[in-house]
PDB file of C-alpha atoms and ligand atoms in Angstrom:
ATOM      1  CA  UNK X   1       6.513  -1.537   6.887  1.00  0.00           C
ATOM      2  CA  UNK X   2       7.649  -2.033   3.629  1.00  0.00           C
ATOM      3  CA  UNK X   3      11.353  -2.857   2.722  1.00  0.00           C
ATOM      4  CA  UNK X   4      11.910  -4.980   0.013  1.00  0.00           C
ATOM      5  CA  UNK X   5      10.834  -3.878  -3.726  1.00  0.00           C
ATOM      6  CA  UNK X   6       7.767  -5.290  -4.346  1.00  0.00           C
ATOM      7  CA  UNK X   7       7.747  -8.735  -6.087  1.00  0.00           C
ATOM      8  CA  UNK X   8       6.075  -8.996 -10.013  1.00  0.00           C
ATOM      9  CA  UNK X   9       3.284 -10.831  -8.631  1.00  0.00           C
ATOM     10  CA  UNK X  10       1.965  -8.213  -6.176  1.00  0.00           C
ATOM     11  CA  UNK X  11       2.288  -5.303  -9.069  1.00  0.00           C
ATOM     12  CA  UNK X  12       0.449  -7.847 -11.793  1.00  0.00           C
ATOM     13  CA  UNK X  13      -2.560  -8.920  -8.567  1.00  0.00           C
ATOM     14  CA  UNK X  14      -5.332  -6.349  -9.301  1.00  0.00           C
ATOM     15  CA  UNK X  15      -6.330  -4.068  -6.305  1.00  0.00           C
ATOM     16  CA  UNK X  16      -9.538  -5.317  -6.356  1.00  0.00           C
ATOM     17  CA  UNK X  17      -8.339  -9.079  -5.710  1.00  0.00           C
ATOM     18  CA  UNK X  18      -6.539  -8.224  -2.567  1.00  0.00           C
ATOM     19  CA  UNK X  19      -9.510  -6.423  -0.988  1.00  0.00           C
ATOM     20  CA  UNK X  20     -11.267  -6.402   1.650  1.00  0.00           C
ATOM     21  CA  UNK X  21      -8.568  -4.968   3.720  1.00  0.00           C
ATOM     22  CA  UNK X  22      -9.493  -4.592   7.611  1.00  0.00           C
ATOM     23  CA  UNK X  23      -7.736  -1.469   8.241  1.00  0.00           C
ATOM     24  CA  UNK X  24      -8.883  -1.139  11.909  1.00  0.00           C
ATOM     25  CA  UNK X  25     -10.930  -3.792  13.819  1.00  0.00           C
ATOM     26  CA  UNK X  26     -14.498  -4.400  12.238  1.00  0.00           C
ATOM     27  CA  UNK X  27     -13.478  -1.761   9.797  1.00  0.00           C
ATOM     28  CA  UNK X  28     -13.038  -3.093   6.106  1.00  0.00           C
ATOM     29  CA  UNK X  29     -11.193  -1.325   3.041  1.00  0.00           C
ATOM     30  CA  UNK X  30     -13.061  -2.488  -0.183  1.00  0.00           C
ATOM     31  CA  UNK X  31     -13.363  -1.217  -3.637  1.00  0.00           C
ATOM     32  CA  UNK X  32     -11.137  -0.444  -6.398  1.00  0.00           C
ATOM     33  CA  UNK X  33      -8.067   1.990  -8.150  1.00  0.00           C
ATOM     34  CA  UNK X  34      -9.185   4.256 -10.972  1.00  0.00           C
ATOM     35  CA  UNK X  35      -6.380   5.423 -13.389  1.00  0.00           C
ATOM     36  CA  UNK X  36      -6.049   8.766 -14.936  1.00  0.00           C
ATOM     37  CA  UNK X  37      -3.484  10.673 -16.760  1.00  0.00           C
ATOM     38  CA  UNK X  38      -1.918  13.756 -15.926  1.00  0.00           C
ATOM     39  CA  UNK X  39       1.038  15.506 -17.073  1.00  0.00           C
ATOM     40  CA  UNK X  40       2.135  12.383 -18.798  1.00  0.00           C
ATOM     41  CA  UNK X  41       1.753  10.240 -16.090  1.00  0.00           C
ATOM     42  CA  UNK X  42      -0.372   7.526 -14.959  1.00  0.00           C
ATOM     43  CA  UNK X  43      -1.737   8.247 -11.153  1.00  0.00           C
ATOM     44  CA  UNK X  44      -4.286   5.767  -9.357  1.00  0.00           C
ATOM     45  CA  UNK X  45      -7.034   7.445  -7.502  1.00  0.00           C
ATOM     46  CA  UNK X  46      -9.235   5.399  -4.563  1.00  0.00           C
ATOM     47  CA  UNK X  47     -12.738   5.900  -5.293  1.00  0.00           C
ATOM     48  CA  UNK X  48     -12.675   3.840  -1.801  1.00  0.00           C
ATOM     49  CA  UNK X  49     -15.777   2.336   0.098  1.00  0.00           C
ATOM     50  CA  UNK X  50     -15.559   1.405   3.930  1.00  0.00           C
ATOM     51  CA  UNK X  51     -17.499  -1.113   5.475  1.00  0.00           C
ATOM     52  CA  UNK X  52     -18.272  -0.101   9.537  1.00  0.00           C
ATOM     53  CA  UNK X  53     -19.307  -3.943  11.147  1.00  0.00           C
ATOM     54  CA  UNK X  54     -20.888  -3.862  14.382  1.00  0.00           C
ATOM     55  CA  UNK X  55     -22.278  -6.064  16.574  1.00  0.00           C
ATOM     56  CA  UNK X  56     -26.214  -5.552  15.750  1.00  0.00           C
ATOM     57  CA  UNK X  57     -25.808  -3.682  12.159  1.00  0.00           C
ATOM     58  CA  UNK X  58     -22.944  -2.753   9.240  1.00  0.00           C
ATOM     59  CA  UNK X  59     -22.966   0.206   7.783  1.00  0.00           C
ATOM     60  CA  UNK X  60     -21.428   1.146   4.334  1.00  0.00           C
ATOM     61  CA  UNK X  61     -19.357   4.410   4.346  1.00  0.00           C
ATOM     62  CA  UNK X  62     -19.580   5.859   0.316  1.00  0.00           C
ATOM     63  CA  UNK X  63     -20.534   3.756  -2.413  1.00  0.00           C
ATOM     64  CA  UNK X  64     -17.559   3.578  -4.545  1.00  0.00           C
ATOM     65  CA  UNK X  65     -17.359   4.724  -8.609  1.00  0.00           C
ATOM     66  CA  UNK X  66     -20.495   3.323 -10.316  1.00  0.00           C
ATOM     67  CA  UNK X  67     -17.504   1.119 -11.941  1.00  0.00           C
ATOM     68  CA  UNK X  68     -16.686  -0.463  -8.772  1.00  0.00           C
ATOM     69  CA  UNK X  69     -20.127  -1.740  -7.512  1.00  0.00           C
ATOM     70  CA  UNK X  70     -19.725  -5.426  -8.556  1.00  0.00           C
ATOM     71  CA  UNK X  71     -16.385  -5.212  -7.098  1.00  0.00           C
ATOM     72  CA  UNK X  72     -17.967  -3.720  -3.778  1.00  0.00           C
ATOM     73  CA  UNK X  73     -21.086  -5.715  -4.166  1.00  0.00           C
ATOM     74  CA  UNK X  74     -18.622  -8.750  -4.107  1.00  0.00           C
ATOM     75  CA  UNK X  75     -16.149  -7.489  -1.195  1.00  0.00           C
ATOM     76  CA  UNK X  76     -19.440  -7.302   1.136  1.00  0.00           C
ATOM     77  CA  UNK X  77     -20.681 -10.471   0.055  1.00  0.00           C
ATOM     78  CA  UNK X  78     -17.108 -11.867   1.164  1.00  0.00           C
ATOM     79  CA  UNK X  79     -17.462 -10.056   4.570  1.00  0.00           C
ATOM     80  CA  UNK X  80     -21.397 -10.499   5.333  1.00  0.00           C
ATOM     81  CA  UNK X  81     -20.325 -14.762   4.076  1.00  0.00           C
ATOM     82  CA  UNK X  82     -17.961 -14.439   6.780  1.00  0.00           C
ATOM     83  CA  UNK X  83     -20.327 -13.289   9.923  1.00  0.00           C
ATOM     84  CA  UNK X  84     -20.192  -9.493  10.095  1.00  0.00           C
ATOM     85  CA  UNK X  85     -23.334  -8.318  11.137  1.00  0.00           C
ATOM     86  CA  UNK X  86     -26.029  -6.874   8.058  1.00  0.00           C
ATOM     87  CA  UNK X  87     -26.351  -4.191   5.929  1.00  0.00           C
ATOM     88  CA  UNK X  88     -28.682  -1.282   7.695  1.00  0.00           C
ATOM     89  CA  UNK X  89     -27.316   2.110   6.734  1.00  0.00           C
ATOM     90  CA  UNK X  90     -25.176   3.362   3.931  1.00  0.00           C
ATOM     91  CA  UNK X  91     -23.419   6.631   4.400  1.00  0.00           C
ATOM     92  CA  UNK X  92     -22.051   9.337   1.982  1.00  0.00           C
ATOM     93  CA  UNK X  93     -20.172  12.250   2.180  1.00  0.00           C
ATOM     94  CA  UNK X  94     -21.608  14.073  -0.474  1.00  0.00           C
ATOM     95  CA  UNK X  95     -23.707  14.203  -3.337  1.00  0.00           C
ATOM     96  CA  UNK X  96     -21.174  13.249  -5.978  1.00  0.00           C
ATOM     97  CA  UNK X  97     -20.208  10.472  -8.360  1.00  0.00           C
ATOM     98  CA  UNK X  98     -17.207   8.659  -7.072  1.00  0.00           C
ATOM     99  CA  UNK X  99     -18.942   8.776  -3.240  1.00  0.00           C
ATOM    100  CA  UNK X 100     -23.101   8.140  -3.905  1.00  0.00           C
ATOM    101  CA  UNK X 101     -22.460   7.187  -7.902  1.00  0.00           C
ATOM    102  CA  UNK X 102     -23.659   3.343  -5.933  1.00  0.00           C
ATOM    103  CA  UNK X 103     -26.881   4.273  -4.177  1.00  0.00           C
ATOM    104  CA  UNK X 104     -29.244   3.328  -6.045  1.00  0.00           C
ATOM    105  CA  UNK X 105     -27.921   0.159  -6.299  1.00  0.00           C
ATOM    106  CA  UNK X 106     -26.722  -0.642  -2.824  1.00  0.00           C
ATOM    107  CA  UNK X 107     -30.366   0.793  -1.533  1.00  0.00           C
ATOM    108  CA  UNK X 108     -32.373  -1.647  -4.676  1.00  0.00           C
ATOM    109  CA  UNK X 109     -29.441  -4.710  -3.448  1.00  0.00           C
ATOM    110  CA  UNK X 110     -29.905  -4.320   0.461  1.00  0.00           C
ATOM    111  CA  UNK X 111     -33.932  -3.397   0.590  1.00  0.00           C
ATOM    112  CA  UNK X 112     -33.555  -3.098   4.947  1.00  0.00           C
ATOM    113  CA  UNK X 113     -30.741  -0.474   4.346  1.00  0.00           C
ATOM    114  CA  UNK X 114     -31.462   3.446   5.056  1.00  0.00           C
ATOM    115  CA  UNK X 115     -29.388   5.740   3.956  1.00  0.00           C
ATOM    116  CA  UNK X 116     -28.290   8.245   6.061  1.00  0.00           C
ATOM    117  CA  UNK X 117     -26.444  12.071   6.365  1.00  0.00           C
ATOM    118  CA  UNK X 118     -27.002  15.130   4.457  1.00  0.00           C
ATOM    119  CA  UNK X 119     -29.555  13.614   2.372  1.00  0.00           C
ATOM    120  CA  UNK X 120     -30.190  16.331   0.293  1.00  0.00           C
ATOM    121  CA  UNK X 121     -31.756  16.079  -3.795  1.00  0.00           C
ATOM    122  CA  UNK X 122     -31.069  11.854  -3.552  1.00  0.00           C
ATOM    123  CA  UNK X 123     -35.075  11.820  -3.270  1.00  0.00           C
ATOM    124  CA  UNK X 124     -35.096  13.608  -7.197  1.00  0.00           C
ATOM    125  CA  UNK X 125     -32.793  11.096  -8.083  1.00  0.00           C
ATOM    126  CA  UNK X 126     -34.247   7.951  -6.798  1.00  0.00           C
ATOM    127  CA  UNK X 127     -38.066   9.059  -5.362  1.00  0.00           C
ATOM    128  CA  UNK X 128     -39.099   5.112  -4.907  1.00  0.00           C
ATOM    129  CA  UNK X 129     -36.362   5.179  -1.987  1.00  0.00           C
ATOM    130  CA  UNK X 130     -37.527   8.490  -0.499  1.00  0.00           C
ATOM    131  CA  UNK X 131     -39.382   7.140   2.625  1.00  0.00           C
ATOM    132  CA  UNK X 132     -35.892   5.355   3.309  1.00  0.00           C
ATOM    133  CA  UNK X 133     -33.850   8.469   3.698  1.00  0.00           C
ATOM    134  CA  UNK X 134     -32.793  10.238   7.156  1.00  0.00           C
ATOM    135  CA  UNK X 135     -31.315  13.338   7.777  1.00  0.00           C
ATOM    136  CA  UNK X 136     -27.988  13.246   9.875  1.00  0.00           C
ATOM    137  CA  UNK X 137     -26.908  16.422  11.799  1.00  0.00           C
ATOM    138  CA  UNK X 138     -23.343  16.828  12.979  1.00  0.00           C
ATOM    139  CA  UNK X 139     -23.299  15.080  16.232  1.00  0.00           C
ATOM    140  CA  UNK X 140     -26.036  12.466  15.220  1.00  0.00           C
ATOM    141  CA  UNK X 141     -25.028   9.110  16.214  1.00  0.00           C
ATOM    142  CA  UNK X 142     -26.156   5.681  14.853  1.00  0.00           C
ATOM    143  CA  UNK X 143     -25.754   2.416  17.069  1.00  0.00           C
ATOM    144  CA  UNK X 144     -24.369  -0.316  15.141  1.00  0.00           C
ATOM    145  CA  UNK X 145     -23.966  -2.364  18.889  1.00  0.00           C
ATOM    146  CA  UNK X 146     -20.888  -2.034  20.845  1.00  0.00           C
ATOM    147  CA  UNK X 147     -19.837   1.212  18.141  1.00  0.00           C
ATOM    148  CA  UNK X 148     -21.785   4.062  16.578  1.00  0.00           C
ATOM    149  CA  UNK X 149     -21.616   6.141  13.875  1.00  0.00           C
ATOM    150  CA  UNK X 150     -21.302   9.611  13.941  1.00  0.00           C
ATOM    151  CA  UNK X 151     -21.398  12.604  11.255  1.00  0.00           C
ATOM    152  CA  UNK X 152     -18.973  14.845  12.198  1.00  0.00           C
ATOM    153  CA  UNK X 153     -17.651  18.613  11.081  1.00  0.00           C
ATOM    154  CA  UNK X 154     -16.108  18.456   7.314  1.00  0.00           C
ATOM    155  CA  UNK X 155     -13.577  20.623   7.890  1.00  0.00           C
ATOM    156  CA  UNK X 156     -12.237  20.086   3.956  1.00  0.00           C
ATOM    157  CA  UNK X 157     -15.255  19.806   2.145  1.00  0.00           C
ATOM    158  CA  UNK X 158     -16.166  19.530  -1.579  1.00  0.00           C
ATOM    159  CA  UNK X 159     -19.783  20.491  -1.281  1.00  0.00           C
ATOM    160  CA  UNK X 160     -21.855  22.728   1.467  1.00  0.00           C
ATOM    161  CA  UNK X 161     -23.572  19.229   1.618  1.00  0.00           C
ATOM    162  CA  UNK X 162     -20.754  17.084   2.913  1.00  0.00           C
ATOM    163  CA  UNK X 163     -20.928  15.411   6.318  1.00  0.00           C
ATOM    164  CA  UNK X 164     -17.709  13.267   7.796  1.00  0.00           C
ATOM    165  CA  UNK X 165     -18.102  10.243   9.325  1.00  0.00           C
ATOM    166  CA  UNK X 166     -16.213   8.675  12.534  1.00  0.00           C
ATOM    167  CA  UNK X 167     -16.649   5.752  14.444  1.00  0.00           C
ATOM    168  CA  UNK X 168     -16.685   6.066  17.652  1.00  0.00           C
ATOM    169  CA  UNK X 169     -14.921   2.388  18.822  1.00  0.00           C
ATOM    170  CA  UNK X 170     -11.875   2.381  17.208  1.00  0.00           C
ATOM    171  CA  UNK X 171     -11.804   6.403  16.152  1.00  0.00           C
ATOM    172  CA  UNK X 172     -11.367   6.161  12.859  1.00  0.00           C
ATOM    173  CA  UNK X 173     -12.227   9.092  10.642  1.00  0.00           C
ATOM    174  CA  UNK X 174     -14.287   9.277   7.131  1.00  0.00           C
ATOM    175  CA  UNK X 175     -13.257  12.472   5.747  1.00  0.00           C
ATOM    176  CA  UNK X 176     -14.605  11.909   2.280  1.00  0.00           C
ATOM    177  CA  UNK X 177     -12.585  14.274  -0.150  1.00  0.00           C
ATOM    178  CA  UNK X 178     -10.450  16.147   3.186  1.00  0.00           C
ATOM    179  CA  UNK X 179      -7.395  13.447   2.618  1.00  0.00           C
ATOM    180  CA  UNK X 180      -7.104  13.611  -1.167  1.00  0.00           C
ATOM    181  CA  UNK X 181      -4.089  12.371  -3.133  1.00  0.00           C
ATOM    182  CA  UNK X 182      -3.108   9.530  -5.556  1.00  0.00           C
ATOM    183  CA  UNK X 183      -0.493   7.264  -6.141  1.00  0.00           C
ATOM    184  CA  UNK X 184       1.373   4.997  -8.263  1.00  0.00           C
ATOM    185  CA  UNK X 185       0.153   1.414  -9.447  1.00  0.00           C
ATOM    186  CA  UNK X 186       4.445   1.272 -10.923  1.00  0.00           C
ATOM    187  CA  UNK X 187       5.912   1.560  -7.219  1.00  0.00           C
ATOM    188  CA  UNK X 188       3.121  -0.932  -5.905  1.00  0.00           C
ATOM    189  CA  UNK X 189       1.142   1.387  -3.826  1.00  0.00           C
ATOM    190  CA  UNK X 190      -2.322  -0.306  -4.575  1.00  0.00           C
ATOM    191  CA  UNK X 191      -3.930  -1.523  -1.368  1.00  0.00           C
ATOM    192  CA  UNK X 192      -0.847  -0.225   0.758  1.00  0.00           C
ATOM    193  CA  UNK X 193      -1.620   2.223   4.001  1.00  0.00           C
ATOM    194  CA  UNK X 194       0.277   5.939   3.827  1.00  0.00           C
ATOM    195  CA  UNK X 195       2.797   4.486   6.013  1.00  0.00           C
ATOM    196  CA  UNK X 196       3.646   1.555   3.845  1.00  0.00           C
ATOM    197  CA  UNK X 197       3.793   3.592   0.853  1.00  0.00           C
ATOM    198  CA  UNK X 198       7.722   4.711   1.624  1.00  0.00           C
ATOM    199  CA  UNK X 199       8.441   5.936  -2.125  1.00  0.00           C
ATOM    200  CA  UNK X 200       4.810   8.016  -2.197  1.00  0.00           C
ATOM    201  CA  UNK X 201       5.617  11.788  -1.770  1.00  0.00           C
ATOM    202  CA  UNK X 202       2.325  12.862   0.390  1.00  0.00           C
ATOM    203  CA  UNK X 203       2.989  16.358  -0.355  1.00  0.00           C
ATOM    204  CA  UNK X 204       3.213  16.297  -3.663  1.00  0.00           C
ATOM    205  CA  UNK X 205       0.243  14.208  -4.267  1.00  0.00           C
ATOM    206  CA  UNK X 206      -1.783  15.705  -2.175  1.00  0.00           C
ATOM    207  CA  UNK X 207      -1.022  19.172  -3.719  1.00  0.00           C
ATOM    208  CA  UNK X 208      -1.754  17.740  -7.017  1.00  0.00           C
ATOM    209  CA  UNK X 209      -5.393  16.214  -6.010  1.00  0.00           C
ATOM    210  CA  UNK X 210      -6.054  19.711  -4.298  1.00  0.00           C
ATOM    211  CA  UNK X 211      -5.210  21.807  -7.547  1.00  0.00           C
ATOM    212  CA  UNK X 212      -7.545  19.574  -9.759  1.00  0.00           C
ATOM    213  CA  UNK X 213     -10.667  18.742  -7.306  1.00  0.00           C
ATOM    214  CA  UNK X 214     -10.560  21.017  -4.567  1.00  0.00           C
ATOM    215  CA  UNK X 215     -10.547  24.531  -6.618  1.00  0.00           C
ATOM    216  CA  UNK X 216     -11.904  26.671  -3.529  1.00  0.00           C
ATOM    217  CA  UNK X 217      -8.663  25.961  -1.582  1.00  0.00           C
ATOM    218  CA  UNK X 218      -6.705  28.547  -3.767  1.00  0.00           C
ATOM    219  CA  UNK X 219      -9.151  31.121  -2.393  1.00  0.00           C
ATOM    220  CA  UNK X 220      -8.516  30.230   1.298  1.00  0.00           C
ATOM    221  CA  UNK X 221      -5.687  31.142   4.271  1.00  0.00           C
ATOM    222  CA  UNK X 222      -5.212  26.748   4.092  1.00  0.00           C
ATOM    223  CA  UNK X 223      -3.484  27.422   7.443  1.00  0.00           C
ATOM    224  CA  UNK X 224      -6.564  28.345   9.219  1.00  0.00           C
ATOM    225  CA  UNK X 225      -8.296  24.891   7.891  1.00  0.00           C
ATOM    226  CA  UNK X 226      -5.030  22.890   8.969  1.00  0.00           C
ATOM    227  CA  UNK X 227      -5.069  24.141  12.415  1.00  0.00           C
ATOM    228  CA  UNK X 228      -9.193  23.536  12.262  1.00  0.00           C
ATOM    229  CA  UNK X 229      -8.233  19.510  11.349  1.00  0.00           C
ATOM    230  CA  UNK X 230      -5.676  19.044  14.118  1.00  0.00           C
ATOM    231  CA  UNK X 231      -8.520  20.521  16.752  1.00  0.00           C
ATOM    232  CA  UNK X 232     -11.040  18.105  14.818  1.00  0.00           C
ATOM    233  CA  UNK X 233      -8.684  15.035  15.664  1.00  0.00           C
ATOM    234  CA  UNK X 234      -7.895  16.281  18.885  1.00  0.00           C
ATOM    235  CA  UNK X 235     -11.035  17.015  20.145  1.00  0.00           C
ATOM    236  CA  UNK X 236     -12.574  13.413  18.694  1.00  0.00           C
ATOM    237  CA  UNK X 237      -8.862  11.501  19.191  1.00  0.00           C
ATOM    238  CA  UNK X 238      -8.433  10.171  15.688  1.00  0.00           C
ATOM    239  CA  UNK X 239      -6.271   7.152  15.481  1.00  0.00           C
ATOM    240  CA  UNK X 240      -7.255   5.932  11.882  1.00  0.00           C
ATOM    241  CA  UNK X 241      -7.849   8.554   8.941  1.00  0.00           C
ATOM    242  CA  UNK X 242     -10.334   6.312   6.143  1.00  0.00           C
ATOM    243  CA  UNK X 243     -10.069   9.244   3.225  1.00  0.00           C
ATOM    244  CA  UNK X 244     -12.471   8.291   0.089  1.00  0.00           C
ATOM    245  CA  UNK X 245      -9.680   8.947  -2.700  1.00  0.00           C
ATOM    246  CA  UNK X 246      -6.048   8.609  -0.325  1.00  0.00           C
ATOM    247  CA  UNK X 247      -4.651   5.512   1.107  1.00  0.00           C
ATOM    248  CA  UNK X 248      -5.733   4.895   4.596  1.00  0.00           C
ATOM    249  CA  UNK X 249      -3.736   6.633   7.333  1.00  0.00           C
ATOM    250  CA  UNK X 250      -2.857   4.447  10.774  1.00  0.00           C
ATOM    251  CA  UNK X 251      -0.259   6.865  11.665  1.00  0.00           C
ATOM    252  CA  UNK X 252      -1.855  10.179  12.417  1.00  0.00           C
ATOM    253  CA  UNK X 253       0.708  12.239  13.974  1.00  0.00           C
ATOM    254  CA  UNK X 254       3.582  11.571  11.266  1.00  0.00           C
ATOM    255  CA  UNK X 255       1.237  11.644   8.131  1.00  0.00           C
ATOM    256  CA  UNK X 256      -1.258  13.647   8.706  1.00  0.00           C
ATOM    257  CA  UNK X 257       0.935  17.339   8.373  1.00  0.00           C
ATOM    258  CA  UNK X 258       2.848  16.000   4.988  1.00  0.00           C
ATOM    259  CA  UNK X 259      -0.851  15.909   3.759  1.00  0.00           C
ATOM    260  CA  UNK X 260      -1.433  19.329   5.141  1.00  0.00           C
ATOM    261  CA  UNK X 261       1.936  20.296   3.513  1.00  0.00           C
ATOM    262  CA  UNK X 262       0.416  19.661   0.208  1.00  0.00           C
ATOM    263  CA  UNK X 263      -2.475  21.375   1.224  1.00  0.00           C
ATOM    264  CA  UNK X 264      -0.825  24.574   1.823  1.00  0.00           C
ATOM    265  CA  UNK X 265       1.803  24.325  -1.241  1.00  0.00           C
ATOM    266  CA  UNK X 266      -1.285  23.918  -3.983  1.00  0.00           C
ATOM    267  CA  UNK X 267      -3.431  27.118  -2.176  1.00  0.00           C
ATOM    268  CA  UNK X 268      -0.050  29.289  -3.198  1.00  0.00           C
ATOM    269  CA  UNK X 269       0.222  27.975  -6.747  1.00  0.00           C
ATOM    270  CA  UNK X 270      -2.094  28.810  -9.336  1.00  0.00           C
ATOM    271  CA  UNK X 271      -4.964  26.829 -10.851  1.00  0.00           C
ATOM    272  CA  UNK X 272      -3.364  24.514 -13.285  1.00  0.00           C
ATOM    273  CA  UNK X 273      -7.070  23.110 -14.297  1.00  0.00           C
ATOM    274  CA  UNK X 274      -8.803  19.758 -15.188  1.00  0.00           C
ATOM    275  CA  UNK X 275      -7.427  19.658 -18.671  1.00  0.00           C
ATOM    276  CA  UNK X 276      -3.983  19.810 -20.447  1.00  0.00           C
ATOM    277  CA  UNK X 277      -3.248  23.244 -21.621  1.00  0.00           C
ATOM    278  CA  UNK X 278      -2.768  23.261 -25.653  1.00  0.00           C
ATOM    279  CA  UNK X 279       0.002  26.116 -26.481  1.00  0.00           C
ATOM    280  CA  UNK X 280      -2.123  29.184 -27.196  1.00  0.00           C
ATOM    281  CA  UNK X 281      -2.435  29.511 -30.936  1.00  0.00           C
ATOM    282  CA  UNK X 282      -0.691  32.232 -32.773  1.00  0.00           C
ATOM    283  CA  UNK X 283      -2.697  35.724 -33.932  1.00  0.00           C
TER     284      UNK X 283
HETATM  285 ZN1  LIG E 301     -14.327  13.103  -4.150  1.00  0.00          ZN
HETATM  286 ZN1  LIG E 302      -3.722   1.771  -7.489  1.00  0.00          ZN
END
């Protein structure tokens, strides 16, 4: 855990420097922090990749931002230089920018690699890569040797496309957009778990993310979801929670409800919107 305020050097070391993290055995953190501004302040956002090694095949989970890829291009370079077995799936959640914004390029830089999932409309984007497309059903499993990969039920979804992800070795979840929230590049969050983010209020954070991105959960009982994600994790005995835009969770049982706190607070406000509100003008 972390105790001591963070030294100059760690806050001035870019994110992308200090990646790949391995956040559970054979399971590597790379990618990147995007900043945007809100209310006056600064908040990073993950647009995170996950690389799955197992003994026969890697596969990617998400692409990252179309920003990142030379930062994720390098990161698996790092990892496939060091042993880990190659490239032969890439997985995404859903069909949208900061998770599949990549594809093209991962599928043109890895020419053995399928992708895989909910492949939906990628062949009207990219119709040379067509015949390298499979459908994934929830349940599906891949073998990667000595792990597979499985899509599982996205119980917090974006789009009626998404698919989660969960490897079935060391039980660590891909839940795409379902853990949501930023945090602050000031209190030296970058490249930190939940649980070593101390100063990072999880509910507060993750209400904000879930007022700006996830609109529909203003429309929904949020407590009926919540109690859906603690039978997912249950029933599939999460240990690690790999969330595309959160920092990684190793702790489930004390960080997973302050997410679902935040959850629940944002469906009970009302929609602030993407954009800052000018005062209405005078008639
Ligand atoms: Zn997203
Ligand atoms: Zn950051």
């Amino acid at each position: 855990m972390l105790d001591k305020p963070l030294s100059k050097s760690m806050l001035d070391t870019p994110v992308a420097q200090r990646m790949p993290r391995e956040i559970a055995p054979g399971v590597f953190w790379i990618g990147d922090c995007l900043a945007q501004r809100h209310k006056g302040k600064v908040y990073h956002g993950y647009n995170a990749a996950f690389l799955v090694a197992g003994e026969d095949a890697s596969i990617l989970v998400e692409t990252g931002h179309p920003k990142d890829f030379p930062v994720i291009e390098r990161h698996m370079n790092e990892l496939f230089a060091r042993g880990i077995a190659p490239l032969k799936y890439l997985f995404v959640t859903h069909q949208e920018t900061p998770h599949c914004g990549g594809l093209g390029r991962v599928l043109k830089t890895h020419p053995d690699a399928l992708l895989v999932g909910d492949v939906s409309d990628y062949h009207l984007a990219f119709p040379q890569y067509e015949h390298r497309m499979r459908w994934m059903k929830e349940g599906d499993e891949i073998d990667l040797g000595g792990r597979s990969f499985m899509a599982v039920e996205p119980v917090i979804r974006d789009l009626r496309t998404t698919y989660w992800g969960f490897d079935t070795r060391e039980r660590v979840l891909f839940p795409g957009d379902g853990f949501a929230y930023s945090h602050y590049h000031e209190d030296g969050h970058c490249g930190l778990v939940a649980e070593e983010a101390v100063s990072l209020d999880l509910p507060d954070v993750s209400s904000t993310f879930a007022d700006l991105a996830l609109f529909w959960t203003k429309f929904a009982d949020m407590n009926a979801y919540c109690d859906r994600l603690d039978h997912l994790i249950a029933r599939l005995d999460v240990r690690v929670i790999a969330p595309t835009h959160g920092l990684p969770i190793t702790d489930v049982k004390a960080t997973v409800p302050k997410v679902q706190e935040g959850l629940k607070a944002a469906a009970l406000m009302p929609e602030t919107g993407t954009n800052e509100k000018a005062p209405a003008a005078a008639t």
